[in-house]
Tab-separated table of C-alpha atoms in Angstrom:
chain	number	residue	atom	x	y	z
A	1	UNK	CA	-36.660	-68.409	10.996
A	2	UNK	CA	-39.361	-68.189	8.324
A	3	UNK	CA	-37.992	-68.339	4.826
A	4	UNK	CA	-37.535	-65.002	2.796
A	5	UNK	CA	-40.778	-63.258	1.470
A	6	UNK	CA	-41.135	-63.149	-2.444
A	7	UNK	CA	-41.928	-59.891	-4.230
A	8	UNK	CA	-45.813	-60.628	-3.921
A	9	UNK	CA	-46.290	-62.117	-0.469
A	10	UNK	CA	-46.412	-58.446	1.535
A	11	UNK	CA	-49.576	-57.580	-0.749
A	12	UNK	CA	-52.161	-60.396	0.349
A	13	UNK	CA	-55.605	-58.839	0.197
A	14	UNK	CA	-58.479	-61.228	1.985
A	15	UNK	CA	-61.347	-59.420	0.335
A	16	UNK	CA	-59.638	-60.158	-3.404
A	17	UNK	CA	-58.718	-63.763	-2.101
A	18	UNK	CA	-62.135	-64.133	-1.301
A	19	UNK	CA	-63.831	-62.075	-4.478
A	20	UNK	CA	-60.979	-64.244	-6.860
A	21	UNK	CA	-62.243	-67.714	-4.742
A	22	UNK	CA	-66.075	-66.699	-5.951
A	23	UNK	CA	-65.422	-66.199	-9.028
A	24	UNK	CA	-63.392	-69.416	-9.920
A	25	UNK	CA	-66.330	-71.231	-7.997
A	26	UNK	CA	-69.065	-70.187	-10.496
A	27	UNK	CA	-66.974	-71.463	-12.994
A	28	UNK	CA	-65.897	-75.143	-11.172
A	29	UNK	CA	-68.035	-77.968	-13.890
A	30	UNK	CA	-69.518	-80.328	-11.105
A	31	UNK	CA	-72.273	-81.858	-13.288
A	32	UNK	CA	-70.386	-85.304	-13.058
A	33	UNK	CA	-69.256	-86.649	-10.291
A	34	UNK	CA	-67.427	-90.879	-10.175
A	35	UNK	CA	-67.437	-93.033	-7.164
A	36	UNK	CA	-64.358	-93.251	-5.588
A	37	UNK	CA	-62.243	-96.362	-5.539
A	38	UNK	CA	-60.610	-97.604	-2.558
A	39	UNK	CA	-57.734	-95.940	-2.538
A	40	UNK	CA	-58.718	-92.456	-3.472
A	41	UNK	CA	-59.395	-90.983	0.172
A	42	UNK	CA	-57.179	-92.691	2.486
A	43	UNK	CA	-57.838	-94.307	5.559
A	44	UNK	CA	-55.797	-93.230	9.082
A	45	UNK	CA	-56.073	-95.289	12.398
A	46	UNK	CA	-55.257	-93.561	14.699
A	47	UNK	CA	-56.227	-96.217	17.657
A	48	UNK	CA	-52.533	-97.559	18.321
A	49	UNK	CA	-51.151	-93.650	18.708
A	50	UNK	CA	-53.740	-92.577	20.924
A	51	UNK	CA	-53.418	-95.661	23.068
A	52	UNK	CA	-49.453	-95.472	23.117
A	53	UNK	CA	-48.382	-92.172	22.246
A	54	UNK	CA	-45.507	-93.450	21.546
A	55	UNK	CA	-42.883	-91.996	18.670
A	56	UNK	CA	-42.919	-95.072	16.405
A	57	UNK	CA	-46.767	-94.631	16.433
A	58	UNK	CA	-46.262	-90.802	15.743
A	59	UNK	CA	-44.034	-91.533	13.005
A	60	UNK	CA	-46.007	-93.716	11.317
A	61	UNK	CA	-49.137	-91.834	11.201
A	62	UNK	CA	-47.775	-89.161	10.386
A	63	UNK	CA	-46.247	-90.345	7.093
A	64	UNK	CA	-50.210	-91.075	6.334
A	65	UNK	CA	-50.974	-88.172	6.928
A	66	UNK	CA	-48.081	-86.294	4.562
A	67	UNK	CA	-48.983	-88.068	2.127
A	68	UNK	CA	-53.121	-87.462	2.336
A	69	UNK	CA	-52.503	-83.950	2.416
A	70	UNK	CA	-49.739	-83.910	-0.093
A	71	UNK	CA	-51.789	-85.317	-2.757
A	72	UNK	CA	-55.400	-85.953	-1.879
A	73	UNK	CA	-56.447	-82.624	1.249
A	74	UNK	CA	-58.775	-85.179	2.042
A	75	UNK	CA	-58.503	-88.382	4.852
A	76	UNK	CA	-60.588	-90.425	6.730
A	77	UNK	CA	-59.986	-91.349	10.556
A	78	UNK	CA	-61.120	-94.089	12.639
A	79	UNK	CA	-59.943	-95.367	16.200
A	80	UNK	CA	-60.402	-91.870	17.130
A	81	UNK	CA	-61.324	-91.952	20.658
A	82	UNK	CA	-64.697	-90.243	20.093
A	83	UNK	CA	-66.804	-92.298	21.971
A	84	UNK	CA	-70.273	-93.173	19.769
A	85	UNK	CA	-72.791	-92.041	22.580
A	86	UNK	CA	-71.104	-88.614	22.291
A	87	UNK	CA	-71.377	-88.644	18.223
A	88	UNK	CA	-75.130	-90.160	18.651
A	89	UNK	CA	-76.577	-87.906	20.968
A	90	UNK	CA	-75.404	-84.996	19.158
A	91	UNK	CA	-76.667	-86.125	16.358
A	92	UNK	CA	-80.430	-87.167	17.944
A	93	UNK	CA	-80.389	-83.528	19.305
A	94	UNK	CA	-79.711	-81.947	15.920
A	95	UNK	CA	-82.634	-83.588	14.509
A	96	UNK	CA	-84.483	-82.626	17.065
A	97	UNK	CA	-83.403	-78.728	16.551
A	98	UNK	CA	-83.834	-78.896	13.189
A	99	UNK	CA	-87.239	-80.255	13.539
A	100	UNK	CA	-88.617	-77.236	15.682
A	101	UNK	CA	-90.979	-74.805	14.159
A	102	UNK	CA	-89.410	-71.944	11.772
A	103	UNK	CA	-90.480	-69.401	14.323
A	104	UNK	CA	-88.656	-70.801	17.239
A	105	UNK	CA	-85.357	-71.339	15.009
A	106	UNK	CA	-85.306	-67.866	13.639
A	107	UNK	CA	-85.322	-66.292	17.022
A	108	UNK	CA	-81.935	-67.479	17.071
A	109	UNK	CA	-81.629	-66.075	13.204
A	110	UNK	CA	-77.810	-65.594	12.495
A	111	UNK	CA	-76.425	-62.195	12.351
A	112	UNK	CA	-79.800	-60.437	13.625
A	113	UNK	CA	-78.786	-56.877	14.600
A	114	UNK	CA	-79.643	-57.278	18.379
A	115	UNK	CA	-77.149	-59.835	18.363
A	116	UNK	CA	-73.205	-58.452	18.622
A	117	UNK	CA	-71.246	-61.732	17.437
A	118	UNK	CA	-71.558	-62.395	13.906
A	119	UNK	CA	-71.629	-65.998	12.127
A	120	UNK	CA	-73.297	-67.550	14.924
A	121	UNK	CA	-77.165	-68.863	15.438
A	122	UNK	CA	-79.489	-70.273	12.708
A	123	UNK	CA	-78.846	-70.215	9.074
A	124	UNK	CA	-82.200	-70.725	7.072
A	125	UNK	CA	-83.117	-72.815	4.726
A	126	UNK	CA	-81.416	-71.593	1.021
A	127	UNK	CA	-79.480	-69.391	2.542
A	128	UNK	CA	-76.775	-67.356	0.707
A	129	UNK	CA	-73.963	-67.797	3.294
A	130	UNK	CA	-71.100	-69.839	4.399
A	131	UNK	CA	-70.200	-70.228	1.241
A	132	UNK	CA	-71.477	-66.657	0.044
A	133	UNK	CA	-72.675	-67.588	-3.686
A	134	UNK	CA	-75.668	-66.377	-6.212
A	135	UNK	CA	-77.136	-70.031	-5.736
A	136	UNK	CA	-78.984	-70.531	-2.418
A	137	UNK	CA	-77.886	-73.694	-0.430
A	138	UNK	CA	-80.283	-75.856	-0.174
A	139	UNK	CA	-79.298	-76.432	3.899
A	140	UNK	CA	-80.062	-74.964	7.454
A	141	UNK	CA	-77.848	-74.689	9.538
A	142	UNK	CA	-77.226	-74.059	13.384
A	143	UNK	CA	-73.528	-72.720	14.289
A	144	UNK	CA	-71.609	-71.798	17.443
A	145	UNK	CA	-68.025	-70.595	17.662
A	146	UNK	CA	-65.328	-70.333	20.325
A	147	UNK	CA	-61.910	-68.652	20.925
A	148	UNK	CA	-60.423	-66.372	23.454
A	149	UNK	CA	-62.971	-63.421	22.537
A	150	UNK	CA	-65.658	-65.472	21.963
A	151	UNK	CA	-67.275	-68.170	24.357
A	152	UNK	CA	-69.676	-70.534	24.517
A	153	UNK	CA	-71.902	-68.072	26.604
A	154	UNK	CA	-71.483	-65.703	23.574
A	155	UNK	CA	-73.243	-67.858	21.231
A	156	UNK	CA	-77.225	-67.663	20.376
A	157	UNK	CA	-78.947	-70.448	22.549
A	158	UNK	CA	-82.256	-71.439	22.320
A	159	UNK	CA	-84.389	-70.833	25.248
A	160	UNK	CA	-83.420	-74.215	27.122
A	161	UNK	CA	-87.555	-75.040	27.342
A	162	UNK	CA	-87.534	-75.452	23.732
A	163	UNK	CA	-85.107	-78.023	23.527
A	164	UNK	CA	-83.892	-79.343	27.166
A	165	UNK	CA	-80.115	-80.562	27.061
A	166	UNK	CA	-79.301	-79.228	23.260
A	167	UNK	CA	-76.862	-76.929	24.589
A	168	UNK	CA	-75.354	-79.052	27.065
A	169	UNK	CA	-74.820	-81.771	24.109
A	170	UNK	CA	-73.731	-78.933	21.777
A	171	UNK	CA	-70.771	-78.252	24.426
A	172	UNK	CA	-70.084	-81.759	24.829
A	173	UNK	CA	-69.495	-82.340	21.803
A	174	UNK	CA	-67.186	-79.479	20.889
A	175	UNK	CA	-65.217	-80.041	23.955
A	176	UNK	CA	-64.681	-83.704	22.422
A	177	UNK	CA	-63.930	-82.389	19.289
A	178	UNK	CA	-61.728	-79.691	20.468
A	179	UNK	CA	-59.754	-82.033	22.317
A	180	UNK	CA	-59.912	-84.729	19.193
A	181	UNK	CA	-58.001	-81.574	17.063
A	182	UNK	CA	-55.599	-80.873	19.342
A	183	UNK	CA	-54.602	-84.502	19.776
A	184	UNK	CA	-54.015	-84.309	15.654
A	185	UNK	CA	-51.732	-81.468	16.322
A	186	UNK	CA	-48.433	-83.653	16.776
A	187	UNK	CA	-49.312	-85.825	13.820
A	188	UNK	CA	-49.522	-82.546	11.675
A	189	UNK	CA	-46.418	-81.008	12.840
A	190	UNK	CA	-44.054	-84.021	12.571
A	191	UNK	CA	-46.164	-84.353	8.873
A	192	UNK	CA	-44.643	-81.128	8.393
A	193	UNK	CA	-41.073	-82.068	9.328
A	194	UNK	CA	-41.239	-79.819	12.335
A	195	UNK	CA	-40.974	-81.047	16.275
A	196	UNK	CA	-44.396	-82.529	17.714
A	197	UNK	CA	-45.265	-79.414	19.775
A	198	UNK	CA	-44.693	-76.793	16.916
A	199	UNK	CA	-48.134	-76.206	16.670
A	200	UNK	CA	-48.482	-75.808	20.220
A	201	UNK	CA	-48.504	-71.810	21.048
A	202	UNK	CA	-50.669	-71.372	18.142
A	203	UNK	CA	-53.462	-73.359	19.312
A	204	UNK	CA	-53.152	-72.603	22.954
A	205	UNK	CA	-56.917	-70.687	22.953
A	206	UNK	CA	-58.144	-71.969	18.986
A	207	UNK	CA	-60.507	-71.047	17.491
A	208	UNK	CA	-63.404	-73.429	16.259
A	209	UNK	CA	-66.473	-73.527	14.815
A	210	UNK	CA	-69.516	-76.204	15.378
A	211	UNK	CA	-71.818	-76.313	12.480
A	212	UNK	CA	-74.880	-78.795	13.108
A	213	UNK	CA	-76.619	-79.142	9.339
A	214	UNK	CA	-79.628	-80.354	7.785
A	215	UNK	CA	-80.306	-80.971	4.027
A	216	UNK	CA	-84.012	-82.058	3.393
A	217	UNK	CA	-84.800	-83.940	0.873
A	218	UNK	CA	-85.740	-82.159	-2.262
A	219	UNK	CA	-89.743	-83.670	-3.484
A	220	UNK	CA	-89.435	-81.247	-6.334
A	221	UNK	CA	-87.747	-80.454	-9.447
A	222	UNK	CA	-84.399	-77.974	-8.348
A	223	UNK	CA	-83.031	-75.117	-9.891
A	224	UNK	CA	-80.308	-75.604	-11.783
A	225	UNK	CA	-76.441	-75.707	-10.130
A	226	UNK	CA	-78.566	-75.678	-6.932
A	227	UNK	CA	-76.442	-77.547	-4.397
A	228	UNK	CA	-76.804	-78.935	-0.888
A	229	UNK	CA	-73.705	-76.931	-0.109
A	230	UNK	CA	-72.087	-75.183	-3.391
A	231	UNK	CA	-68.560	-75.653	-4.252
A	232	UNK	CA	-66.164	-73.994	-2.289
A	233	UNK	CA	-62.711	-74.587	-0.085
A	234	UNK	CA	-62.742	-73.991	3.769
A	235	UNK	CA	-61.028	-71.512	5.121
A	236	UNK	CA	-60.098	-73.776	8.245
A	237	UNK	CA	-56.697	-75.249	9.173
A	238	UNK	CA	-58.383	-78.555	8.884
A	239	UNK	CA	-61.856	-79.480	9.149
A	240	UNK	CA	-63.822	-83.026	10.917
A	241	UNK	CA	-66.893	-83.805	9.664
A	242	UNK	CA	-69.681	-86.712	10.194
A	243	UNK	CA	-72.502	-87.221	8.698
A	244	UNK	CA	-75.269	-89.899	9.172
A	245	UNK	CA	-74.788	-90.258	4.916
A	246	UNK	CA	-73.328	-90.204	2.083
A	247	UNK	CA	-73.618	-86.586	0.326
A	248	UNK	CA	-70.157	-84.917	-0.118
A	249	UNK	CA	-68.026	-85.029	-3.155
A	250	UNK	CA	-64.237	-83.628	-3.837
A	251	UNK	CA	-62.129	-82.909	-6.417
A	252	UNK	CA	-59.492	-85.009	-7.137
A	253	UNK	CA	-56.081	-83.306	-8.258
A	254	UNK	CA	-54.446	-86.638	-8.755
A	255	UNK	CA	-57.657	-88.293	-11.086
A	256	UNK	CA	-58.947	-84.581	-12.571
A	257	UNK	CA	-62.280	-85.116	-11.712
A	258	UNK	CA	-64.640	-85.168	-9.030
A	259	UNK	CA	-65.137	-88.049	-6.789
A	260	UNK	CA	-67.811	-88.774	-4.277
A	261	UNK	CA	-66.571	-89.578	-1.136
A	262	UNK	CA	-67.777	-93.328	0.565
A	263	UNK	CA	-69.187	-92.639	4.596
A	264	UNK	CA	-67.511	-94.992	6.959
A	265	UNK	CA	-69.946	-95.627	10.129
A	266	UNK	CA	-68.396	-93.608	12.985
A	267	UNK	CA	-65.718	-92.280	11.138
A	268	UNK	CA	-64.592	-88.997	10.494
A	269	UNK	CA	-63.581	-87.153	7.382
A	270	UNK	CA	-60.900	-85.056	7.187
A	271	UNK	CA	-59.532	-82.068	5.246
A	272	UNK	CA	-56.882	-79.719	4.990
A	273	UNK	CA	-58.203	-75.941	4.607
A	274	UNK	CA	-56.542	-72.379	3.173
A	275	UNK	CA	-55.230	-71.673	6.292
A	276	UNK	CA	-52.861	-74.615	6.815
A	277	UNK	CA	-52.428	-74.346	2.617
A	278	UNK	CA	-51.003	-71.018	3.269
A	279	UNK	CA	-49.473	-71.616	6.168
A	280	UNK	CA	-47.198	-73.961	4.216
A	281	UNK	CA	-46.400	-72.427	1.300
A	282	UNK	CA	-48.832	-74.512	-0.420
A	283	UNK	CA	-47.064	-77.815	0.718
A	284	UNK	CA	-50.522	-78.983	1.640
A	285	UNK	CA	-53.394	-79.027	-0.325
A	286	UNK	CA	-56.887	-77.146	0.931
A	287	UNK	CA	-59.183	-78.875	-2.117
A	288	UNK	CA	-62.209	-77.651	-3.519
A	289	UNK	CA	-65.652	-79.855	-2.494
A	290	UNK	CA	-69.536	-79.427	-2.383
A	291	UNK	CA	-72.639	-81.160	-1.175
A	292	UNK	CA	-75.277	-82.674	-3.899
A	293	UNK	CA	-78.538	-81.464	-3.542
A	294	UNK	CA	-80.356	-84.442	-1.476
A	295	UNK	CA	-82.467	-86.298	-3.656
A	296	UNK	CA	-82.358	-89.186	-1.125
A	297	UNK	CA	-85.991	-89.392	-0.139
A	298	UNK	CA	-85.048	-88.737	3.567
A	299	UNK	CA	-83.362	-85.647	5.283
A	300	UNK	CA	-79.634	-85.778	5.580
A	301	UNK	CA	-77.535	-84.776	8.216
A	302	UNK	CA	-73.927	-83.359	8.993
A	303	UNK	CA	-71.465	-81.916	11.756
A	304	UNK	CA	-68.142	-80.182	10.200
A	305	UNK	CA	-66.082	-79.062	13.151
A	306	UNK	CA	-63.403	-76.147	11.652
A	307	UNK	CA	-60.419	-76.190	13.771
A	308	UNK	CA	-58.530	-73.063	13.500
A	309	UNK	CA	-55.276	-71.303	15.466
A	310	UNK	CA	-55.614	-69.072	17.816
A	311	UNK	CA	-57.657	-66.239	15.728
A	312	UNK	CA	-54.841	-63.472	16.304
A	313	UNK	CA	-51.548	-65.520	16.042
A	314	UNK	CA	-49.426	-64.562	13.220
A	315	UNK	CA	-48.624	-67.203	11.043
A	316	UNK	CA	-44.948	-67.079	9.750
A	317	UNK	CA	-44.485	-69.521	7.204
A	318	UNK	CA	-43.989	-73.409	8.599
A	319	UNK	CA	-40.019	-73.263	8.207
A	320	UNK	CA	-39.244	-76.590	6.534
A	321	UNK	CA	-41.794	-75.321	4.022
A	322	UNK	CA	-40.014	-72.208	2.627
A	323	UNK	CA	-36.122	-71.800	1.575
A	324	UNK	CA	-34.373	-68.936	-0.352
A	325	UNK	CA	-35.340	-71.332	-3.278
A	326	UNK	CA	-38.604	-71.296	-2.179
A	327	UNK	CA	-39.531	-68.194	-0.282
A	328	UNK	CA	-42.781	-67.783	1.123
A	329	UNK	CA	-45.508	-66.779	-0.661
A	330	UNK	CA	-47.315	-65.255	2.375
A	331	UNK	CA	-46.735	-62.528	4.786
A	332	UNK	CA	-47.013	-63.240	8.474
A	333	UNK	CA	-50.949	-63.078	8.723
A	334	UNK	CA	-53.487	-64.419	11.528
A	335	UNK	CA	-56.810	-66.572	10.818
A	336	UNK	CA	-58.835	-63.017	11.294
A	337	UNK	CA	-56.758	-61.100	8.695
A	338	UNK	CA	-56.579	-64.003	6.159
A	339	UNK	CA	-59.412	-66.043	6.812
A	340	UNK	CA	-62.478	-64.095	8.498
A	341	UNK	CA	-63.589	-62.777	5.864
A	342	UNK	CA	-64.864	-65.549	3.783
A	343	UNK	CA	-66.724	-66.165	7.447
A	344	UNK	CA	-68.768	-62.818	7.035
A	345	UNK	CA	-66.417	-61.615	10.438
């Protein structure tokens, strides 16, 4: 049974959460950022559980994992099972999207009013969404979602002349990714103190999003607090992102400052988001992060997978994470009452 409600939980408003998250944003000081040392963002193998599934292997990753999101909301995987030809050619077909002409991409322009599912399609270059802030990001974006109400059919495709096989990669790479989430699932609950399958029921039909990114160099002199992506914390239960280089910094609770994260090749960063934060009473951290604007030379690119519960299951607070000492702080609340609205949903 979930733990007893304190005096404020009953009142959570999404659209204050999400005008209250804005506001603090503007204010987050990200003009200096320190490299990270080696044990700032720690490192999970996951090779030996995936192989075995055994409960030793469990056990042991999972006490990584407690303690990443316990005191860093940020990890890095390897030995994830992803194989590299999946990774590469979705990566060789988002360059390839991204390098179409402006017409053909904003056929597919997200949230166009002939199209009924909202968040989905192409996000332009500077764009004010996903994070909504007064700074454009200096980004586009293409983005596809999935859940029970929504399917991949649902989604804005290109016309498949433009780009042969982009939405066949697109799906096989969210299936591997879907499949790479729920395989975390155990590892999270028994993080949590709770059986492996806890998390089961609430991810029978998830909800995910794809987002395939590009960040062009910038040849010119920027705005000022112009960002590649602006500071912000995902509303995800956990997010997966690669990236072909470095970009991404976070802020770290433990060191007070911000820290840009190192890129391993093939590897996959990690981190916890406000949905899994709430879901545990705070127990596990969802941590603010942005992208520097890319002064590289050379365009950079990214895939952040959000992996989300079912988008109508009501979340009642993770029970070892809430007592009568420590009642929750949330009511029982699904992803699309808590969470959508940050998405623009």
């Amino acid at each position: 049974m979930p733990g007893k409600l304190s005096d404020n939980s009953e009142s959570f408003d999404p659209f204050d959460k999400e005008r209250q998250l804005r506001s603090q944003a503007s204010t987050w000081q990200t003009a200096d950022t320190i490299s990270a040392d080696h044990n700032d963002i720690p490192v999970i193998d996951l090779s030996t559980y995936l192989k075995t599934n055994s409960k030793e292997s469990l056990e042991n990753v999972a006490t990584q994992l407690r303690h990443a999101c316990e005191n860093v909301g940020f990890f890095t995987i390897i030995g994830h099972g992803v194989a590299p030809s999946i990774i590469d050619t979705q990566f060789s077909m988002l360059k390839l999207f991204h390098a179409l002409p402006i017409a053909d991409k904003k056929s597919i322009q997200m949230d166009s009013p002939q199209w009924p599912i909202g968040g989905v399609g192409y996000l332009p270059f500077k764009n004010r969404k996903l994070p909504s802030r007064d700074t454009g990001n200096r980004n586009e974006a293409f983005l596809i979602k999935c859940d029970h109400n929504t399917h991949m059919h649902d989604n804005q495709w290109l016309d498949e002349t433009l780009l042969p096989g982009f939405r066949a990669a697109s799906e096989t790479y969210a299936d591997a990714m879907l499949s790479l989430g729920k395989r975390l699932l155990p590892i999270f609950a028994r993080a949590l103190d709770m059986p492996a399958d806890f998390f089961d029921q609430a991810f029978f039909d998830p909800l995910f999003r794809l987002r395939m990114t590009h960040y062009p160099s910038a040849d010119i002199a920027t705005e000022k607090d112009e960002f590649g992506i602006a500071p912000h914390v995902d509303t995800s239960f956990c997010t997966l992102l690669i990236q072909d280089r470095p970009g991404l910094s976070i802020y770290s609770e433990q060191r007070k400052t911000w820290i840009d994260v190192p890129m391993l090749e093939d590897a996959f960063i990690v981190n916890t988001g406000e949905l899994l934060r709430q879901w545990s009473n705070d127990r596990f951290l969802s941590v603010k992060h942005f992208v520097h604007t890319n002064k590289s030379g050379v365009s950079r690119y990214s895939i952040p997978f959000f992996f989300n519960a079912n988008s109508d299951y009501k979340m009642h607070c993770i029970p070892s994470c809430c007592s009568d000492k420590n009642p929750a702080k949330y009511p029982a609340i699904s992803y699309s009452e808590s969470q959508a609205v940050a998405q623009g949903e």
